[in-house]
Coordinates of C-alpha atoms in Angstrom, one line a residue:
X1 CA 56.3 -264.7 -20.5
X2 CA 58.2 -261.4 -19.8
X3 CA 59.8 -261.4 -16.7
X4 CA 58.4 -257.6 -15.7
X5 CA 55.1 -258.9 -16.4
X6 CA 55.5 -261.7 -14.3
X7 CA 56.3 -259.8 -11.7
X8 CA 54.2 -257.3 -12.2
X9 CA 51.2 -259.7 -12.1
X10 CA 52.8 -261.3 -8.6
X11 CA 53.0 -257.8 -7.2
X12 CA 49.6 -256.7 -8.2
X13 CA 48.5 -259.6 -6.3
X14 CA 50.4 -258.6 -3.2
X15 CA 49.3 -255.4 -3.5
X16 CA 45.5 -256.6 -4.1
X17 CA 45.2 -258.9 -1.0
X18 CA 46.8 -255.8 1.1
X19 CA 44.4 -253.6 0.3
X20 CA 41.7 -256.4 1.1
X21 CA 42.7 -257.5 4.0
X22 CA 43.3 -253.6 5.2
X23 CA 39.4 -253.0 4.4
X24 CA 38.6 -255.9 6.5
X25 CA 40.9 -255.0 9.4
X26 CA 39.1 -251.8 9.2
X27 CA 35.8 -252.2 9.1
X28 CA 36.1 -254.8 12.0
X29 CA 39.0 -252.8 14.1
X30 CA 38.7 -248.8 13.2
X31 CA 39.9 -247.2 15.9
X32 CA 43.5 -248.9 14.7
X33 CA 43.2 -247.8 11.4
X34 CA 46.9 -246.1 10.6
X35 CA 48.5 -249.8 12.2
X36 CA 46.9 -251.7 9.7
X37 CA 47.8 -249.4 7.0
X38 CA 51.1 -249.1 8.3
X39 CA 51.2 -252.8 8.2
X40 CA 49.9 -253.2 4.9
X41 CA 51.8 -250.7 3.6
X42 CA 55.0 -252.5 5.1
X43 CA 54.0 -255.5 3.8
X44 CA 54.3 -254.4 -0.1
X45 CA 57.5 -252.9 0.5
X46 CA 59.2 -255.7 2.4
X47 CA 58.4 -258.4 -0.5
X48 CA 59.5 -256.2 -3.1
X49 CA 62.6 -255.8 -1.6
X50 CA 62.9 -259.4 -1.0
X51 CA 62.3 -260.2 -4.8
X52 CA 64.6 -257.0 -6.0
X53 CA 67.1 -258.8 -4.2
X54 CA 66.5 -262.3 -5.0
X55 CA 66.9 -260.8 -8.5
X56 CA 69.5 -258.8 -7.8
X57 CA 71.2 -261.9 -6.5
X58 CA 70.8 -264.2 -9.0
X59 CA 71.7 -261.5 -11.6
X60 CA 75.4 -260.9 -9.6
X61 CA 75.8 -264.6 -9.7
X62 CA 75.2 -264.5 -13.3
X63 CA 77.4 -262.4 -14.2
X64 CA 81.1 -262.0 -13.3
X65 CA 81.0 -258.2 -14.7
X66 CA 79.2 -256.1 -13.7
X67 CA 78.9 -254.5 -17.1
X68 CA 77.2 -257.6 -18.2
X69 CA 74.0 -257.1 -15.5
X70 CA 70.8 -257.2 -16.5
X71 CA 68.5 -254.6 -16.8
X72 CA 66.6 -254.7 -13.4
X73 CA 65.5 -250.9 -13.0
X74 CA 63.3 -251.0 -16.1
X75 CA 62.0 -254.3 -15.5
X76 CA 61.2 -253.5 -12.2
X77 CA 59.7 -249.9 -13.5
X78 CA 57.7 -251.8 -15.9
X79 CA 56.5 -254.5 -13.0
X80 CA 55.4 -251.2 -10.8
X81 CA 53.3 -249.7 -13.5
X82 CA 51.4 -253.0 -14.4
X83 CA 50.9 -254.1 -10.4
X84 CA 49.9 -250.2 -9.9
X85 CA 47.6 -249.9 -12.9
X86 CA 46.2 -253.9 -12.4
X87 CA 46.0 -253.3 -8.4
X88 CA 44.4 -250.3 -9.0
X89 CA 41.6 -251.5 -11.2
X90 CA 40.7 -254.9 -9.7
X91 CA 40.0 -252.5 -6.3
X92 CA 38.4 -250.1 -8.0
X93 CA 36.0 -252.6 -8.7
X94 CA 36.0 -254.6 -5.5
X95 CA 35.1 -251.4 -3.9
X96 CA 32.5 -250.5 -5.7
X97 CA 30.8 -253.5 -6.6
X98 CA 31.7 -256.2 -4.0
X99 CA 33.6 -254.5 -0.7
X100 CA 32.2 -251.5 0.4
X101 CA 35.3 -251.5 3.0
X102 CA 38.2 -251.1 0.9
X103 CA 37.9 -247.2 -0.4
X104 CA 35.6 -244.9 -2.2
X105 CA 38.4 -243.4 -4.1
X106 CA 37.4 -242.7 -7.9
X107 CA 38.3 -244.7 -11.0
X108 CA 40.4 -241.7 -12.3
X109 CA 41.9 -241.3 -8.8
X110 CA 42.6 -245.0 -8.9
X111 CA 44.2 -245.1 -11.6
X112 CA 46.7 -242.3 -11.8
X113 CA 47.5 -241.2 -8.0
X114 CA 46.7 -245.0 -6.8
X115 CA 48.4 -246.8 -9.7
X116 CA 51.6 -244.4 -9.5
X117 CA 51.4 -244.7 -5.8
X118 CA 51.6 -248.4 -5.8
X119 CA 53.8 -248.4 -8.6
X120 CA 56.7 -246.4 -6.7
X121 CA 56.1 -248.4 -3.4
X122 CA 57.0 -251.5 -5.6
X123 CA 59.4 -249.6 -7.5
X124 CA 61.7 -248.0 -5.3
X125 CA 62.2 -251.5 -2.3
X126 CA 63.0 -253.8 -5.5
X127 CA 65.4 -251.7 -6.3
X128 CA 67.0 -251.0 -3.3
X129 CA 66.9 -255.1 -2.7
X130 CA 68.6 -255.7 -6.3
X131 CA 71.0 -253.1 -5.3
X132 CA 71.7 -254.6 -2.0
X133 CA 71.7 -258.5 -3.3
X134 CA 74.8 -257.6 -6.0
X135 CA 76.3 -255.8 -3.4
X136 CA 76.2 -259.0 -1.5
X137 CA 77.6 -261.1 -4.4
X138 CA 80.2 -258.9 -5.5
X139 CA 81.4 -258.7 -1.7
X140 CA 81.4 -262.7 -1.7
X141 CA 83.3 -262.6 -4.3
X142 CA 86.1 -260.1 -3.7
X143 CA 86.5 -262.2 -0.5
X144 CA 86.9 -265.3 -2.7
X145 CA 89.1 -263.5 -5.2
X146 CA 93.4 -264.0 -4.6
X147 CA 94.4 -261.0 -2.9
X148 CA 96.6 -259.0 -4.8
X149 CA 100.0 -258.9 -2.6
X150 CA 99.4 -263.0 -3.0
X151 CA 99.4 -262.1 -6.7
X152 CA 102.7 -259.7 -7.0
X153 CA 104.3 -262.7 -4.8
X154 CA 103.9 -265.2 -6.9
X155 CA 105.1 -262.7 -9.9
X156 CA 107.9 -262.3 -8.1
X157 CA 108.7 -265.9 -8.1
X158 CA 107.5 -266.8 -11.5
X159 CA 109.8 -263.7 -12.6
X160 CA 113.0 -265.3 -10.2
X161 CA 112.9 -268.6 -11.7
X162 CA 112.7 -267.2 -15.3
X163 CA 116.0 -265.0 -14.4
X164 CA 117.6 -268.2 -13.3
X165 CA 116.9 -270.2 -15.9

């Protein structure tokens, strides 16, 4: 299985039981109506950044150059567009046939402005947490790394005892 689609299929889930659990909140609270959406809203964002940077960890560790990464912003583009476009549908059709709660918005609306909505709110976080996760690494690592006045010492003494030899 492609990784983007396996994400893409996690995050359309995510994205899916938000929007559920938003209709229910509303319907049984309304008059708090832009919390929950906040909230659900918040929600998405914070575990796509959590799996941006899980990725964006495990890619760093990887790979020592960072010319060598993977390509995470396209598989992380193409995990948006499926979770928007799959997220979109499945609630299309839970509002119309099952939940009257969870919108009235049409399929065409759905499916462009709702699926490219949903797509950059995944999109954009995983990014932004792969970003942050090599950042991370790479940081780790320059720690790690032997400092570079340690280096021209010990060229200094490699060069010595070649001289006295």
């Amino acid at each position: 299985m492609n990784s983007w689609l396996l994400r893409g299929v996690v995050m359309s889930a995510v994205h899916i039981v938000a929007r559920v659990l938003l209709g229910v909140l509303i319907v049984n609270v309304p008059l708090h109506g832009t919390l929950w959406k906040t909230l659900a809203v918040a929600a998405v964002v914070l575990i796509a950044i959590i799996a941006g940077g899980i990725d964006g960890l495990r890619d760093a560790h990887a790979h020592d150059d960072p010319d060598d990464y993977d390509d995470l912003t396209i598989r992380w583009l193409k995990a948006g567009l499926l979770a928007g476009w799959v997220a979109g549908f499945v609630c299309w059709l839970l509002g119309k046939f099952v939940f009257a709660g969870i919108g009235e918005a049409s399929f065409w609306i759905e499916m462009t402005a709702g699926a490219f909505f949903t797509a950059l709110i995944i999109f954009v976080p995983a990014f932004i947490g792969a970003s942050l996760g090599r950042l991370l690494v790479r940081r780790q690592q320059r720690k790690n790394a032997p400092r570079s006045d340690d280096a021209d010492e010990s060229n200094a003494q490699f060069a010595d005892a070649a001289v006295a030899q």
